[in-house]
Structures are given as structure tokens and as C-alpha cells.
């Protein structure tokens, strides 16, 4: 799709419409909910072929018509199918140094760079028409379908048969494509889900699942067997869940894939978690903390003992926060030991241990063993049970700084959770330094950000879910707005319009929203008396605790995220 500005340039060059008439057609197209490109073709002002041939001239690139052109398989599969379909492009010819690509988006430089890296060939870009690319892309389906039809569906096949299927070229190619494209898209998870008639592949990108492609049912056995071989799992075991892992390494990345396979009614479902082992550990500043929260964490990580707890659901960035803190504390003078499940980042200078429930190496047994390793700082991946909670608290009491995570919804609720685990309020008050609750929200794409005012309907929706007066007071207190009395009507907020860089989602990347509860003397006294969450909430408010929702609204007002994202996270 071309932008209105590009279409205007093409039409001006052709001299087929006066500017006034073209501007009028843009308004008409918008009212009909159509792009100006499609509207001009639909109104027969210009044919699709003429428009794209003229566009090729406008972009100063050659035009190609791929209708009825048969593309050799060895050329076609230089670009993996999901990338070809997602970005509407196709490789149609090549030599020793150049690969010729037909596309509808000649300015999509990121994807051409990806093709250059994966093929080692210099892309030469040609413009084509939507009909031409649609017809050419069907060759993927025909080619793969023919290859998959040669495979036998062997869910109950023996080990030798499955091994053979897993080594078939179409299976290897499809699995490689799924893995490579997930890395390219910066996905955190790959879901391979068998349905009754096909297999659906989905990626989780920036916390949201997206359909990527569908595969024929005949490919199911081969894909599962291939991933089992990569993960060193039993390929002929179909009735029991299995867990494994493997790595893909090159100069640019080192990705660890954590594999979970579980039987379902339609066959085995696979979920793979992607962990980038070359990912740089962030600094506290990069996490996106508000100044007061930042200072509270800095104060508390300098203490020689006590507990620093990070809370939130799975996938809320807790591990990243813990490693950020550990990275600050990691010096040659300090002995840092961890017990984790799994080890997500390998950090030089830190002694990291992986738990293994199969052999009885749990968080509790690992933590006990670490206490005999003369540690200064201990990181426990997660406090899951009473035993781990008690050992962690006693370690914090006896001169160790303990970092860990819990699954709770907010910072204050964590106090009650530890108490329910059998830890006395006296020990909680005495050992807890700071509790960080967090969620991840998607960031607005910086390439297509735009501002807007909330309409009355939007404001009413906010009032249903949040205390808007408290939110406005927080924005004023944090000097984000000058006067809370003006209300939400006059405030500018932001969202992404959608562009190529963000796959038209309006979002790119994620950032945390936080609630940081520092256990001050006053709060410690309140915990000692009884863990009355309402009372502690009031004390925390008095000490200017910003809730996660308030932190989210500060980030929305500052153009980092959207109000829709804060509402989505609040519902979760």
C-alpha cells in the first residue's frame, strides 16, 4: 500500500487529475473506509497495472508482471513462506550475487536487509501489482502441498519412521522458517497448535499472540518429530508431556528455546519460549521507573541484608528486573549465588544453579545448599511454598541480601501472601526492604506516534474503571500536568497510527509499569501490629506510593504507551 502523499506524486506525474479533484477523492475514500489507492482503481480513474507501472517509475525501480510465471523452487524458498506472505514479496530470480524480489512495498528496507543477511545475496527490488503477487504467492502452497502430500500422517508411527519424516527437506525447511522468523519478529513464544484439519502457528510478540501461518495436517507428525529431535526428547512418546531445550547460535544472536509438548485431543501441542542469551541487561534507568521509585530501589539495594521482592504474573518482566539489580551489585568483592528455574541469562561473576524437581533439587533444597556457600547475596528464582519462604526470610535475618519473585497482583498484597505462607508478621516487618510489583505494557511506535484528545465516550469508559480524580491528582503531584481541575477533556494523549515498522499495530517494544512499596519504619510498625492491607495502603499513599495504574497513566500522558494498554493490563 502506498501513502496518500506517494499516490499524489504518482497521479501528478501522470497528469490525469487536477489537485482539487484528487483532494476531494481522498476525503471520499476516507468516508468509505478505503485507501485512496483502492478507491482510484475501483472508480476506474486508473487501472491497477497503470498505477503500479507509474509507481515503479516514481520510485525509480523496474516493474515486473509475474502472472503465469513459474518460479523455480530453489529460488522461491530463499524467502521463507511466512515472510513472503506477511510482507507481500517474492523471490523470482537470482544469480551468484543478486536475488530479484518483486514487492508491493519498495521502501520496506528492514525486510530487504533481513533477506540480504539470510541469503548472502544483494536484493534487487522490482515493483509488481497486488494481483500479480497474489498469484505468485500461491506457488508456495502448491509446492509445499505437493511435498507434504508425499508424507504419511504417522502420529502412532514407530521411532524409525518418525526419524525419517523429521529428516524430510520440507519439514526441515518449515521448522527452520518458523524459528528464524520468530527470532526476526522478536517473538517471546511460538505456539504450534494442532486442530482437527490443520496446524495453526502463532507467535507472541510484545505480549500479544498473532496468527502467523497455517500448515496442512499431513505435516503434523514431521514437525513434532523434528522439534523433539532438536530438543533431545523421545520422538515416539505421544501420551505424556515432555520438556526440553535447544539453542540456535550465530554471529548476531544466541537464542535458547525452551520447549514444552503436551498431548491434546487433536495431537501434541508445542510451545517454545525464546530466550535471547546475548540480550543486554538493562540499567535501572532503562526500566522506566519514576524518580521516587527509582530512588527507593537504589536506597534498598545498598542494604547488606533483608529481602527485595519482585511480584507479578508470568511474563511481566520480573526476571529482567532482578537481573538488572544483580548486575548493579555484581562486583569481585561480593559472592552472589542464585537458584533458578530456568536460568534465563548467563552472567559472568555470578554462581547460577538450575533446579531439577526430578532429582529433588527444589528451590528450598537449593537455597539451603547456597547458605553453605558463604554468599553475600542470594537470588531465588521464585518463592513458591512455605519452606522456601521460611528459609529466604531466615537468610535475610542472618545477614544476607535476598532477591526473589512471587506471583501476586500488587505490592501490598505480597505482605499478606507471605504471611499466609506461614511467615510471622514480625519476621516480614523485620526483613522486607522493598516490594516491586510490575506489569509490561506495549510502547507506542516512535515512527507513527500521533496525539489526540479523549472524547466524552472515552472519558466515561475511564470513569467506569478508575478513580479519575485520584489519577488527575497524581498527574499534578508528579508535575505531568499543572492543574488537575482542568479534567481529562483538555489533556493530550498519544497512540500509534500504524506503519511498516510496527506491522501496522501502532506498538513497538514493551516497558514496565511499577508499584514500589518501600518498607519504612511507619509501615514496618503497621505490619507488626497486624497485616491490615487497608491501613498499610493508606500509609503508603501518605508516603506518595504511585500504584501501577497511576504509573501507567503517567507513561500514557508522556507518550510512552496508550490508555488502551493501561486498561488492558488493568483488566488482566
XYZ file of C-alpha atoms in Angstrom:
572
model
C 0.000 0.000 0.000
C 1.251 3.484 -0.873
C 0.756 6.575 1.296
C -1.602 9.346 0.139
C 1.461 11.541 -0.448
C 3.067 8.900 -2.711
C -0.186 8.365 -4.660
C -0.492 12.144 -5.073
C 3.048 12.282 -6.524
C 2.274 9.420 -8.943
C -1.042 10.987 -10.087
C 0.603 14.417 -10.524
C 3.296 12.829 -12.704
C 0.608 11.175 -14.873
C -1.363 14.465 -15.054
C -4.721 12.640 -15.065
C -6.428 14.570 -12.220
C -6.416 18.193 -11.046
C -5.164 18.578 -7.449
C -8.546 19.840 -6.200
C -10.333 16.752 -7.563
C -7.669 14.434 -6.099
C -8.077 16.031 -2.622
C -11.831 15.570 -2.907
C -11.342 11.857 -3.759
C -9.079 11.408 -0.696
C -11.969 12.642 1.511
C -14.440 10.353 -0.264
C -12.123 7.348 0.165
C -11.728 8.138 3.872
C -15.525 8.378 4.320
C -15.916 4.953 2.665
C -13.138 3.493 4.875
C -10.953 2.727 1.830
C -7.396 3.562 0.823
C -7.044 6.184 -1.900
C -5.141 3.618 -3.982
C -8.020 1.100 -3.994
C -10.609 3.870 -4.387
C -8.971 5.220 -7.567
C -8.835 1.698 -9.079
C -12.429 0.958 -8.005
C -13.679 4.235 -9.576
C -11.789 3.239 -12.783
C -9.816 6.501 -12.714
C -6.682 4.413 -13.236
C -6.083 0.683 -13.738
C -4.051 -1.329 -11.238
C -1.376 -2.100 -13.869
C -1.040 1.580 -14.911
C -0.865 2.725 -11.292
C 1.885 0.259 -10.381
C 3.866 0.792 -13.591
C 3.767 4.540 -12.917
C 4.665 3.920 -9.272
C 7.743 1.953 -10.405
C 8.781 4.994 -12.429
C 8.055 7.254 -9.431
C 10.266 5.097 -7.143
C 12.849 4.750 -9.940
C 12.787 0.927 -9.840
C 11.885 -1.648 -12.547
C 8.355 -3.078 -12.895
C 7.648 -6.818 -13.254
C 4.476 -8.718 -14.072
C 4.659 -12.225 -12.552
C 1.371 -13.523 -13.968
C 1.749 -17.028 -15.393
C 5.450 -17.061 -14.441
C 6.658 -20.339 -12.886
C 9.298 -19.724 -10.216
C 11.909 -22.404 -9.538
C 11.610 -23.937 -6.046
C 15.272 -23.301 -5.185
C 14.679 -19.576 -5.827
C 11.201 -19.371 -4.260
C 12.294 -20.822 -0.915
C 15.124 -18.307 -0.457
C 12.413 -16.248 1.251
C 10.524 -18.248 3.922
C 6.778 -18.524 3.301
C 5.616 -16.566 6.402
C 7.855 -13.624 5.463
C 6.708 -13.685 1.834
C 3.016 -13.636 2.839
C 3.375 -11.130 5.694
C 5.390 -8.632 3.644
C 3.805 -9.398 0.257
C 7.040 -10.072 -1.619
C 8.554 -12.950 -3.559
C 11.947 -14.019 -4.934
C 11.585 -14.785 -8.642
C 15.172 -14.974 -9.953
C 18.786 -14.962 -8.758
C 22.412 -15.366 -9.751
C 25.638 -15.734 -7.718
C 25.401 -12.268 -6.171
C 21.868 -10.894 -6.716
C 18.395 -12.052 -5.711
C 15.491 -10.438 -7.599
C 12.478 -9.589 -5.422
C 9.038 -8.490 -6.532
C 7.164 -6.460 -3.926
C 4.336 -4.006 -3.277
C 6.387 -2.051 -0.700
C 9.738 -0.990 -2.197
C 10.556 1.165 0.856
C 10.420 -1.791 3.309
C 14.187 -1.622 3.928
C 14.212 -3.722 7.130
C 12.913 -6.840 5.372
C 15.343 -6.437 2.457
C 18.191 -6.257 4.970
C 16.880 -9.486 6.602
C 16.818 -11.211 3.167
C 20.351 -9.968 2.462
C 21.578 -11.439 5.789
C 19.823 -14.796 5.431
C 20.649 -15.404 1.739
C 24.027 -13.635 1.440
C 22.698 -12.105 -1.816
C 22.093 -8.452 -2.693
C 18.330 -7.835 -3.182
C 17.337 -6.152 -6.454
C 13.846 -4.718 -5.966
C 11.058 -4.799 -8.566
C 7.554 -3.389 -8.171
C 4.580 -5.550 -9.147
C 0.768 -5.424 -8.806
C -1.326 -6.898 -5.940
C -2.925 -9.434 -8.366
C 0.485 -10.449 -9.656
C 1.937 -11.003 -6.154
C -1.196 -12.863 -5.041
C -0.906 -15.305 -7.940
C 2.857 -15.757 -7.449
C 2.474 -16.454 -3.717
C 0.166 -19.377 -4.494
C 3.253 -21.218 -5.723
C 4.339 -21.662 -2.100
C 1.147 -23.554 -1.329
C 1.357 -25.654 -4.475
C 4.997 -26.522 -3.855
C 4.627 -27.281 -0.140
C 1.331 -29.073 -0.675
C 2.921 -31.398 -3.226
C 5.801 -32.141 -0.855
C 3.543 -32.636 2.173
C 1.262 -34.963 0.210
C 4.206 -37.323 -0.104
C 4.436 -37.545 3.678
C 2.425 -40.136 5.583
C 0.470 -38.969 8.638
C 2.094 -41.158 11.312
C 1.045 -39.980 14.780
C 1.496 -43.529 16.067
C 4.458 -44.342 13.827
C 7.494 -46.131 15.165
C 10.736 -44.383 16.032
C 12.458 -45.149 12.702
C 9.519 -43.831 10.620
C 9.296 -40.621 12.645
C 13.063 -40.122 12.420
C 12.830 -40.436 8.624
C 9.906 -37.975 8.359
C 11.752 -35.453 10.571
C 14.654 -35.507 8.093
C 12.474 -34.700 5.030
C 13.503 -31.388 3.435
C 10.040 -29.725 3.531
C 9.799 -30.453 7.272
C 13.311 -29.127 7.981
C 12.585 -26.054 5.859
C 9.259 -25.276 7.577
C 10.676 -25.723 11.107
C 13.752 -23.596 10.267
C 11.462 -20.912 8.846
C 9.272 -20.856 11.964
C 12.302 -20.497 14.228
C 14.163 -17.922 12.113
C 11.086 -15.775 11.549
C 10.219 -15.849 15.270
C 13.730 -14.550 16.035
C 13.376 -11.871 13.351
C 9.968 -10.800 14.709
C 11.402 -10.717 18.277
C 8.722 -13.160 19.434
C 8.873 -14.375 23.038
C 6.918 -17.600 22.344
C 5.979 -19.872 19.420
C 2.707 -21.866 19.641
C 2.240 -24.818 17.263
C -1.380 -25.904 17.748
C -2.938 -28.954 16.045
C -6.581 -28.555 15.010
C -8.853 -31.183 13.503
C -7.994 -30.248 9.900
C -4.758 -28.223 10.055
C -1.966 -26.838 12.259
C -2.022 -23.202 13.371
C 1.229 -21.399 14.208
C 1.084 -18.335 16.453
C 3.791 -16.016 17.820
C 3.593 -13.946 20.986
C 5.038 -10.533 20.123
C 5.113 -7.752 22.742
C 2.835 -9.891 24.925
C 0.097 -10.428 22.292
C -0.472 -13.646 20.287
C -0.594 -13.300 16.464
C -1.550 -15.923 13.867
C 1.443 -16.446 11.576
C 0.525 -19.320 9.280
C -1.490 -22.493 8.804
C 0.049 -25.813 7.760
C -1.570 -28.978 6.405
C -2.402 -31.754 8.872
C -0.050 -34.116 6.989
C 2.903 -32.055 8.257
C 1.977 -32.578 11.929
C 3.992 -35.739 12.684
C 7.097 -34.443 10.928
C 7.091 -31.012 12.609
C 6.594 -32.534 16.079
C 9.273 -35.192 15.441
C 11.704 -32.534 14.135
C 11.285 -30.336 17.224
C 11.601 -33.385 19.507
C 14.895 -34.325 17.815
C 16.201 -30.743 18.208
C 15.149 -30.786 21.899
C 16.579 -34.267 22.577
C 13.137 -35.670 23.524
C 11.544 -39.092 22.930
C 10.090 -38.930 19.426
C 7.837 -41.963 19.870
C 6.261 -40.734 23.155
C 2.861 -39.162 22.379
C 0.842 -39.644 25.569
C 2.941 -37.829 28.191
C 4.009 -34.173 28.424
C 7.695 -33.567 27.685
C 10.043 -30.616 28.313
C 13.323 -29.928 26.548
C 15.551 -27.193 25.155
C 17.932 -26.366 22.315
C 19.931 -23.383 21.065
C 20.435 -21.536 17.791
C 23.658 -19.528 17.637
C 25.300 -17.316 15.024
C 27.310 -14.067 14.998
C 24.225 -11.941 15.612
C 22.289 -13.889 18.224
C 22.334 -16.790 20.644
C 18.753 -17.921 21.267
C 17.790 -20.611 23.738
C 14.457 -22.349 23.001
C 12.623 -23.827 25.996
C 10.250 -26.475 24.625
C 7.031 -27.767 26.204
C 4.999 -30.504 24.489
C 1.605 -31.619 25.778
C -0.923 -34.108 24.319
C -4.280 -32.624 23.201
C -7.379 -34.123 21.578
C -6.013 -33.262 18.103
C -2.399 -34.299 18.739
C 0.591 -32.841 20.537
C 0.730 -29.081 21.069
C 4.140 -27.385 21.214
C 5.002 -24.120 22.942
C 8.548 -22.762 22.670
C 9.807 -19.897 24.845
C 12.619 -17.888 23.201
C 15.366 -16.533 25.475
C 17.985 -14.268 23.953
C 21.205 -15.138 25.768
C 23.010 -12.230 24.104
C 20.369 -9.745 25.308
C 21.939 -6.841 27.119
C 20.978 -6.485 30.770
C 19.235 -3.153 31.286
C 20.171 -0.441 33.763
C 17.708 0.738 36.439
C 17.232 3.945 34.399
C 16.206 1.915 31.309
C 13.500 0.006 33.207
C 11.266 3.100 33.126
C 10.884 3.789 36.873
C 9.510 7.093 38.161
C 12.113 9.178 40.091
C 10.727 8.353 43.587
C 10.507 4.616 42.836
C 13.997 4.694 41.329
C 15.416 6.336 44.487
C 13.606 3.834 46.769
C 15.142 0.871 44.909
C 18.593 2.459 44.868
C 18.407 3.040 48.636
C 17.358 -0.532 49.369
C 19.791 -2.432 47.151
C 22.631 -0.813 49.094
C 21.487 -2.500 52.322
C 23.651 -5.505 53.319
C 20.696 -7.700 54.312
C 16.926 -8.049 54.005
C 14.581 -9.010 51.142
C 13.902 -7.376 47.787
C 10.787 -8.928 46.257
C 9.551 -8.511 42.674
C 5.952 -9.553 42.015
C 3.617 -10.024 39.066
C 2.203 -12.752 36.807
C 4.237 -14.892 34.385
C 5.697 -12.785 31.579
C 5.589 -9.472 33.465
C 9.363 -8.891 33.310
C 10.206 -9.884 36.909
C 13.392 -11.759 35.915
C 14.647 -8.773 33.904
C 14.202 -6.515 36.951
C 16.035 -8.997 39.220
C 18.959 -9.339 36.809
C 19.145 -5.551 36.441
C 19.562 -5.251 40.218
C 22.036 -8.173 40.352
C 24.098 -6.565 37.588
C 24.489 -3.409 39.709
C 25.507 -5.463 42.764
C 27.849 -7.779 40.818
C 31.436 -6.842 41.841
C 34.518 -9.011 42.534
C 34.200 -8.245 46.268
C 30.737 -9.826 46.514
C 29.710 -13.513 46.338
C 26.371 -13.756 44.504
C 24.646 -17.149 44.265
C 21.364 -17.934 42.512
C 18.964 -20.854 42.278
C 16.705 -20.530 39.225
C 14.169 -22.295 37.011
C 15.238 -21.797 34.276
C 18.485 -19.816 34.084
C 17.374 -17.155 31.611
C 20.586 -15.115 31.411
C 24.112 -16.365 31.963
C 26.014 -13.687 33.923
C 29.800 -13.816 34.404
C 30.792 -13.477 38.063
C 27.516 -14.922 39.405
C 27.203 -18.548 40.571
C 23.982 -19.780 38.974
C 22.255 -23.114 39.736
C 19.362 -24.691 37.816
C 16.742 -26.537 39.887
C 15.638 -30.019 38.866
C 12.465 -31.312 40.532
C 13.072 -34.816 39.046
C 16.111 -35.328 41.284
C 14.729 -33.420 44.280
C 16.759 -30.239 43.651
C 13.995 -27.723 44.512
C 14.136 -24.017 45.380
C 14.078 -24.965 49.079
C 16.913 -27.556 48.865
C 18.915 -25.270 46.566
C 18.506 -22.317 48.914
C 19.619 -24.426 51.895
C 22.725 -25.526 49.961
C 23.523 -21.926 48.912
C 23.620 -20.828 52.553
C 26.646 -23.122 52.979
C 28.411 -21.425 50.043
C 29.328 -18.253 52.012
C 27.059 -15.964 49.921
C 26.641 -12.205 50.395
C 23.672 -12.015 48.032
C 21.216 -14.785 47.166
C 18.715 -14.763 44.331
C 15.890 -17.318 44.492
C 14.013 -17.558 41.175
C 10.616 -17.805 42.894
C 9.151 -18.266 46.366
C 6.527 -20.949 45.681
C 5.985 -22.627 49.040
C 6.162 -22.243 52.828
C 9.540 -23.960 53.113
C 11.243 -21.662 50.570
C 9.604 -18.594 52.169
C 10.855 -19.516 55.645
C 14.436 -20.238 54.513
C 14.525 -16.989 52.468
C 13.306 -14.920 55.440
C 15.811 -16.537 57.826
C 18.623 -15.937 55.305
C 17.602 -12.258 55.175
C 17.603 -12.186 59.008
C 21.120 -13.601 59.236
C 22.994 -11.023 57.186
C 22.201 -11.919 53.567
C 20.559 -9.775 50.907
C 17.865 -11.980 49.339
C 16.202 -11.254 45.988
C 13.192 -13.229 44.814
C 9.857 -13.181 42.969
C 6.255 -14.018 43.874
C 3.030 -14.273 41.893
C 0.876 -11.536 43.452
C -1.203 -8.774 41.881
C 0.237 -5.774 43.689
C 2.987 -4.772 46.132
C 0.836 -4.507 49.271
C -0.925 -7.849 48.651
C 2.517 -9.527 48.763
C 2.692 -8.938 52.546
C -0.492 -10.973 53.103
C 0.741 -13.698 50.704
C 3.999 -14.243 52.641
C 2.034 -14.215 55.886
C -0.295 -16.940 54.525
C 2.825 -18.979 53.720
C 3.433 -19.236 57.445
C 5.933 -16.384 57.920
C 5.107 -14.322 61.034
C 4.313 -10.606 60.692
C 7.302 -9.889 62.970
C 9.712 -11.548 60.504
C 8.057 -9.895 57.487
C 8.346 -6.445 59.099
C 11.938 -7.064 60.110
C 13.307 -8.494 56.842
C 11.412 -6.907 53.909
C 13.208 -3.891 52.421
C 11.199 -3.153 49.283
C 8.493 -4.806 47.147
C 8.315 -4.054 43.411
C 5.066 -5.020 41.645
C 5.060 -4.755 37.862
C 3.401 -5.446 34.512
C 4.602 -4.960 30.945
C 2.775 -2.625 28.550
C 3.400 -2.138 24.853
C 5.223 1.050 23.837
C 3.853 3.349 21.130
C 5.785 3.024 17.864
C 8.012 6.122 17.666
C 7.732 6.086 13.863
C 3.962 6.689 13.698
C 3.046 8.340 17.041
C 0.202 10.886 16.956
C -1.628 12.914 19.607
C -5.379 13.127 20.300
C -7.915 14.260 22.895
C -10.236 11.833 24.659
C -13.878 12.180 23.592
C -16.769 12.014 26.069
C -17.309 8.298 25.449
C -13.624 7.620 26.231
C -13.792 9.664 29.437
C -16.955 7.839 30.580
C -15.220 4.473 29.980
C -12.306 5.631 32.139
C -14.667 6.706 34.918
C -16.243 3.241 34.959
C -12.877 1.575 35.630
C -10.746 4.087 37.534
C -10.960 6.864 40.099
C -10.198 9.657 37.612
C -9.870 12.337 40.300
C -7.097 10.348 42.005
C -5.385 9.851 38.639
C -5.537 13.593 37.895
C -4.181 14.394 41.386
C -1.255 12.012 40.771
C -0.512 13.624 37.380
C -0.497 17.045 39.066
C 1.630 15.819 42.003
C 4.185 14.368 39.575
C 4.147 17.694 37.648
C 2.901 15.990 34.477
C 0.003 18.493 34.341
C -0.238 21.912 36.003
C -3.841 21.767 37.240
C -5.965 18.661 37.920
C -9.168 20.757 37.871
C -8.996 21.015 34.071
C -10.056 17.335 33.824
C -9.277 14.781 31.108
C -11.052 16.708 28.312
C -8.166 19.100 27.625
C -5.322 16.562 28.027
C -3.352 15.337 25.054
C -2.760 11.577 24.855
C -0.946 9.539 22.218
C -1.241 6.410 20.079
C 0.444 4.847 17.053
C -1.227 5.300 13.681
C 0.283 2.015 12.403
C 3.167 1.737 9.945
C 5.553 -0.807 8.354
C 7.991 -0.622 11.272
C 5.334 -1.830 13.733
C 3.408 -4.128 11.333
C 0.536 -1.608 11.499
C -0.101 -2.350 15.191
C 0.923 1.111 16.424
C 3.180 -0.532 19.038
C 6.858 -1.488 19.110
C 8.575 -2.949 22.175
C 7.480 -3.029 25.819
C 8.176 -1.190 29.049
C 7.289 -1.846 32.685
C 4.718 -0.082 34.832
C 5.607 -0.312 38.510
C 4.375 -0.011 42.073
C 7.294 0.260 44.515
C 6.483 -0.202 48.210
C 9.363 0.741 50.479
C 9.000 -0.774 53.959
C 9.609 2.356 56.019
C 9.635 2.417 59.828
C 5.984 3.508 59.862
C 4.850 0.685 57.532
C 7.007 -1.810 59.438
C 5.209 -0.819 62.687
C 1.817 -1.334 60.996
C 2.865 -4.827 59.763
C 3.982 -5.748 63.294
C 0.547 -4.950 64.763
C -1.436 -6.874 62.122
C -1.291 -7.143 58.349
C -4.262 -4.861 57.683
C -3.924 -4.138 53.965
C -6.288 -1.130 54.011
C -4.292 0.512 56.788
C -0.981 -0.178 55.010
C -2.483 1.157 51.736
C -3.384 4.451 53.462
C 0.102 4.745 54.973
C 1.709 4.003 51.608
C -0.491 6.657 49.936
C 0.604 9.121 52.622
C 4.183 8.316 51.615
C 3.287 9.024 47.955
C 3.173 5.428 46.683
C 2.182 5.528 42.993
C 0.112 2.477 42.015
C 0.836 0.593 38.779
C -2.235 2.169 37.163
C -1.066 5.656 38.144
C 2.407 4.903 36.794
C 0.723 3.686 33.603
C -1.233 6.929 33.217
C 1.945 8.967 33.712
C 3.540 6.960 30.874
C 0.390 7.352 28.721
C 0.380 11.132 29.260
C 4.106 11.246 28.394
C 3.517 9.443 25.082
C 5.270 6.189 26.057
C 2.185 3.932 25.997
C -1.562 4.240 25.346
C -4.570 4.460 27.630
C -5.891 1.299 25.881
C -2.808 -0.609 27.066
C -3.302 0.528 30.665
C -6.967 -0.569 30.507
C -5.929 -3.958 29.032
C -3.388 -4.555 31.800
C -5.826 -3.377 34.493
C -8.389 -5.955 33.299
C -5.769 -8.706 33.499
